[in-house]
Backbone as a chain_set.jsonl record, in Angstrom:
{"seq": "XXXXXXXXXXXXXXXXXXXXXXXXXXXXXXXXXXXXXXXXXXXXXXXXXXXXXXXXXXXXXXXXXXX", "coords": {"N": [[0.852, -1.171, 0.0], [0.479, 2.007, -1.126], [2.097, 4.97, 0.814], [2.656, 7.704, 2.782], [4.569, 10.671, 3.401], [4.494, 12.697, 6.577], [5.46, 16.165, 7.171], [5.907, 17.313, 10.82], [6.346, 19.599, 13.23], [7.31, 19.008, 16.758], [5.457, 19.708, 18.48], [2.832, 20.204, 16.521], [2.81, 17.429, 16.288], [2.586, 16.359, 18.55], [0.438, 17.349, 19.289], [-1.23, 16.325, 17.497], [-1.447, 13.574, 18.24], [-2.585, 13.729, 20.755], [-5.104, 14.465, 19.872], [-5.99, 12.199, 18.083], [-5.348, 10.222, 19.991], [-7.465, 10.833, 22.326], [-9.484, 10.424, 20.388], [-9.875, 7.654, 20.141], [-8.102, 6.535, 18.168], [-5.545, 5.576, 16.072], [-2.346, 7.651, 15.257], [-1.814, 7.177, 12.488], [-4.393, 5.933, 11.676], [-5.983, 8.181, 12.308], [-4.675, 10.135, 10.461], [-5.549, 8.941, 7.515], [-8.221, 8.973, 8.236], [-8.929, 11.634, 7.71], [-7.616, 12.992, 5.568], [-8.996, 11.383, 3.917], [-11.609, 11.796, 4.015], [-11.461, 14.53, 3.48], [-10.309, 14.679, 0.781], [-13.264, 13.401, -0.218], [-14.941, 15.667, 0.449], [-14.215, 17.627, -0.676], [-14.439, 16.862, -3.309], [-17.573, 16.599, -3.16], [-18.362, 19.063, -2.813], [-17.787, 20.7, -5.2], [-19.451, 18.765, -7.035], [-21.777, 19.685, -6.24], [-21.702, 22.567, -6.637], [-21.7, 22.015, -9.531], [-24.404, 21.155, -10.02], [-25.374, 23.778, -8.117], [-25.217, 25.375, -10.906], [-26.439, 23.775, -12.854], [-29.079, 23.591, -11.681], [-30.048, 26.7, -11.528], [-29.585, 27.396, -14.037], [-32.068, 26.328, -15.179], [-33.747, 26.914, -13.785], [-33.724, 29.72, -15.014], [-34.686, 28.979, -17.94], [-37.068, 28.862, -17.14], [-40.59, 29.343, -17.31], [-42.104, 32.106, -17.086], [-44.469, 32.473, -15.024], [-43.672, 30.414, -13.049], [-40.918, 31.405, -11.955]], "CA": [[0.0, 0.0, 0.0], [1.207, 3.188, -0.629], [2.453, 5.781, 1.534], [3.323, 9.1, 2.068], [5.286, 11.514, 4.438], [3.901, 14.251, 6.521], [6.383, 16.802, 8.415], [5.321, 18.231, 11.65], [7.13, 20.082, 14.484], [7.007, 18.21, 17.591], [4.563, 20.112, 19.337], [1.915, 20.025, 16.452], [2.501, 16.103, 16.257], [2.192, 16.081, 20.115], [-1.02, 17.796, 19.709], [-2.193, 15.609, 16.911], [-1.227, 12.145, 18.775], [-3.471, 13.719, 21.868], [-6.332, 14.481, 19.35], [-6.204, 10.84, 17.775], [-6.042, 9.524, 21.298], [-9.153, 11.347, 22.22], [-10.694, 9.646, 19.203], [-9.386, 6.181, 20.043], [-7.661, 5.939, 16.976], [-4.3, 5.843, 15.96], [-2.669, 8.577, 14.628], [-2.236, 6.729, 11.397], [-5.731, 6.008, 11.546], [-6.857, 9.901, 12.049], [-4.754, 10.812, 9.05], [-6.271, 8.604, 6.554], [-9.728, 9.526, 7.897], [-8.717, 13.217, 7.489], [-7.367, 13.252, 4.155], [-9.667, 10.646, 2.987], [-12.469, 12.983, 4.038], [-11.554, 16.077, 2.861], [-11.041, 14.746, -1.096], [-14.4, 13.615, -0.272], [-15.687, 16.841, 0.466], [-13.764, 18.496, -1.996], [-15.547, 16.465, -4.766], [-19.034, 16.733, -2.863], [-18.194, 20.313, -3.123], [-17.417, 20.543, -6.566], [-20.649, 18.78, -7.302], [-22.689, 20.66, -5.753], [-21.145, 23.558, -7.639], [-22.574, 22.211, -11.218], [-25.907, 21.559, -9.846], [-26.13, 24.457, -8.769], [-25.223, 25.454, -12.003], [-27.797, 23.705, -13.781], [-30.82, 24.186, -11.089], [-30.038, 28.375, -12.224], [-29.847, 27.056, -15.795], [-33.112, 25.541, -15.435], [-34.783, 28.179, -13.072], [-33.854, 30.672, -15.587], [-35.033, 28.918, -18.368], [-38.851, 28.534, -16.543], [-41.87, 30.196, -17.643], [-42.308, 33.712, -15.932], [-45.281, 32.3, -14.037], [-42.888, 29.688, -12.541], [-39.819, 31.394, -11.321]], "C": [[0.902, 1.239, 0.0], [1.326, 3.988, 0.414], [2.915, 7.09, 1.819], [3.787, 9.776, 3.351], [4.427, 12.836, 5.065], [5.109, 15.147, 7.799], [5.897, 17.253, 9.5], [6.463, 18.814, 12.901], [6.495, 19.017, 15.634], [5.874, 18.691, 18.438], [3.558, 20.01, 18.209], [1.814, 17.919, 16.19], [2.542, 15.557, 18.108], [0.46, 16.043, 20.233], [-2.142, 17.315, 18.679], [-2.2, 14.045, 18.301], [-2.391, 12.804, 19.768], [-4.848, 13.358, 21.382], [-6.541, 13.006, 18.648], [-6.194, 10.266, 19.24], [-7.316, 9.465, 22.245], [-9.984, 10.388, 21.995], [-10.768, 8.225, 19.376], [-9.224, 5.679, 18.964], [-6.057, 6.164, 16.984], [-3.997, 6.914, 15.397], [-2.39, 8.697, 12.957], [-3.763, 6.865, 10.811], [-6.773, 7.404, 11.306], [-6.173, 10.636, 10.487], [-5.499, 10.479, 8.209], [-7.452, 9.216, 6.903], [-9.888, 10.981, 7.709], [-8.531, 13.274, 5.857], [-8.386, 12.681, 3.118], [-11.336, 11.526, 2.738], [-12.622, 13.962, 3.627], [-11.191, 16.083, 1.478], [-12.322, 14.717, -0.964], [-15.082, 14.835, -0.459], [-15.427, 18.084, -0.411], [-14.806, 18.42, -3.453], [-17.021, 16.741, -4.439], [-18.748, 18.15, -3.423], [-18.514, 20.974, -4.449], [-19.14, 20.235, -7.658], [-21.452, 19.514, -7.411], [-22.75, 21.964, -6.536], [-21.725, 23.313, -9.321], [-23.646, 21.808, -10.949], [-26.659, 22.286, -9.48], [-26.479, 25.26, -10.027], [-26.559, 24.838, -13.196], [-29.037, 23.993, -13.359], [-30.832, 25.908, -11.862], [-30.705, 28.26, -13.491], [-31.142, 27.33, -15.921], [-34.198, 26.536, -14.752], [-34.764, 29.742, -13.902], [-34.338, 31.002, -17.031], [-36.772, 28.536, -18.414], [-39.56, 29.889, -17.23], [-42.082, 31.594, -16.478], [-43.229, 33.155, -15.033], [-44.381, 31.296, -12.982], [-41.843, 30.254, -11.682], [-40.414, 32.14, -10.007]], "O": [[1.793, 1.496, 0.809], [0.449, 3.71, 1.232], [3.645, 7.601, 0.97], [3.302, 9.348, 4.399], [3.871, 13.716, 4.409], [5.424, 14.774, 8.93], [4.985, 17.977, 9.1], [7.388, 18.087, 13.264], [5.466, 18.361, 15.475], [5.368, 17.832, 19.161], [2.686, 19.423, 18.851], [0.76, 17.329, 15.956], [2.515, 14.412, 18.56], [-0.367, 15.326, 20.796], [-3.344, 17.577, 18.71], [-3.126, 13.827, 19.081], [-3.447, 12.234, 19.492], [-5.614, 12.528, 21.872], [-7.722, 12.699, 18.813], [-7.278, 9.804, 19.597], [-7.938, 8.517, 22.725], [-10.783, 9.742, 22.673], [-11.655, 7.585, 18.812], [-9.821, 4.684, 18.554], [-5.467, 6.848, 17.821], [-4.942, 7.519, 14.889], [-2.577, 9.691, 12.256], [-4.204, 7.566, 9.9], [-7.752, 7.629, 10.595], [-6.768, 11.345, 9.675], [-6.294, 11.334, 7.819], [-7.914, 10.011, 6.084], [-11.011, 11.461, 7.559], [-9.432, 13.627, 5.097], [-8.648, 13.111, 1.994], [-11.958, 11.764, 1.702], [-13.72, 14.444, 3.349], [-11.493, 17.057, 0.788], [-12.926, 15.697, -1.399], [-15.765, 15.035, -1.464], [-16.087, 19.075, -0.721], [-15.456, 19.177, -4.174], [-17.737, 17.107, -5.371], [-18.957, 18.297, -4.627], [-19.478, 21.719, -4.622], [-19.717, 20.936, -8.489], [-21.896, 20.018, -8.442], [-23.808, 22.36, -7.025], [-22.073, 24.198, -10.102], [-24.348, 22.112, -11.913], [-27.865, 22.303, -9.728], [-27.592, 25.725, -10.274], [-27.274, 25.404, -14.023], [-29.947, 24.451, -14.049], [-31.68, 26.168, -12.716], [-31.765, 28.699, -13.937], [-31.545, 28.294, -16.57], [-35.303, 26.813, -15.219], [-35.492, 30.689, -13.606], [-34.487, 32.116, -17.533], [-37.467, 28.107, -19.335], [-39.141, 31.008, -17.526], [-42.158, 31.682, -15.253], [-42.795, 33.33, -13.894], [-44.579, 31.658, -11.822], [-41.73, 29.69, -10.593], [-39.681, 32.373, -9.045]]}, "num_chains": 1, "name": "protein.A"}
């Protein structure tokens, strides 16, 4: 599986390890669900962004009595 590097000073990887301990996860475990989350929400994002694009479209191509 791949892998990848992340740098931190010791005090913000102090103050992640606390916040994954918190969570009862590792702090392996909190990255992936961090990063893996926030493409997610990137792409939800994104989405969202050309529908509303077409709802406009579509609300601007309605009948005057409609909009």
């Amino acid at each position: 599986m791949p892998k990848i590097t992340v740098e931190l000073t010791a005090e913000e990887l102090a103050a992640v390890n606390q916040y994954a301990r918190a969570l009862g996860k590792s702090t392996r475990a909190l990255a992936h669900d961090l990063l893996v989350a926030e493409a997610q929400r990137a792409a939800f994002l994104r989405n969202v962004d050309k529908g509303i694009e077409i709802g406009l479209a579509a609300f601007a191509d309605s009948a005057e009595g409609w909009r």
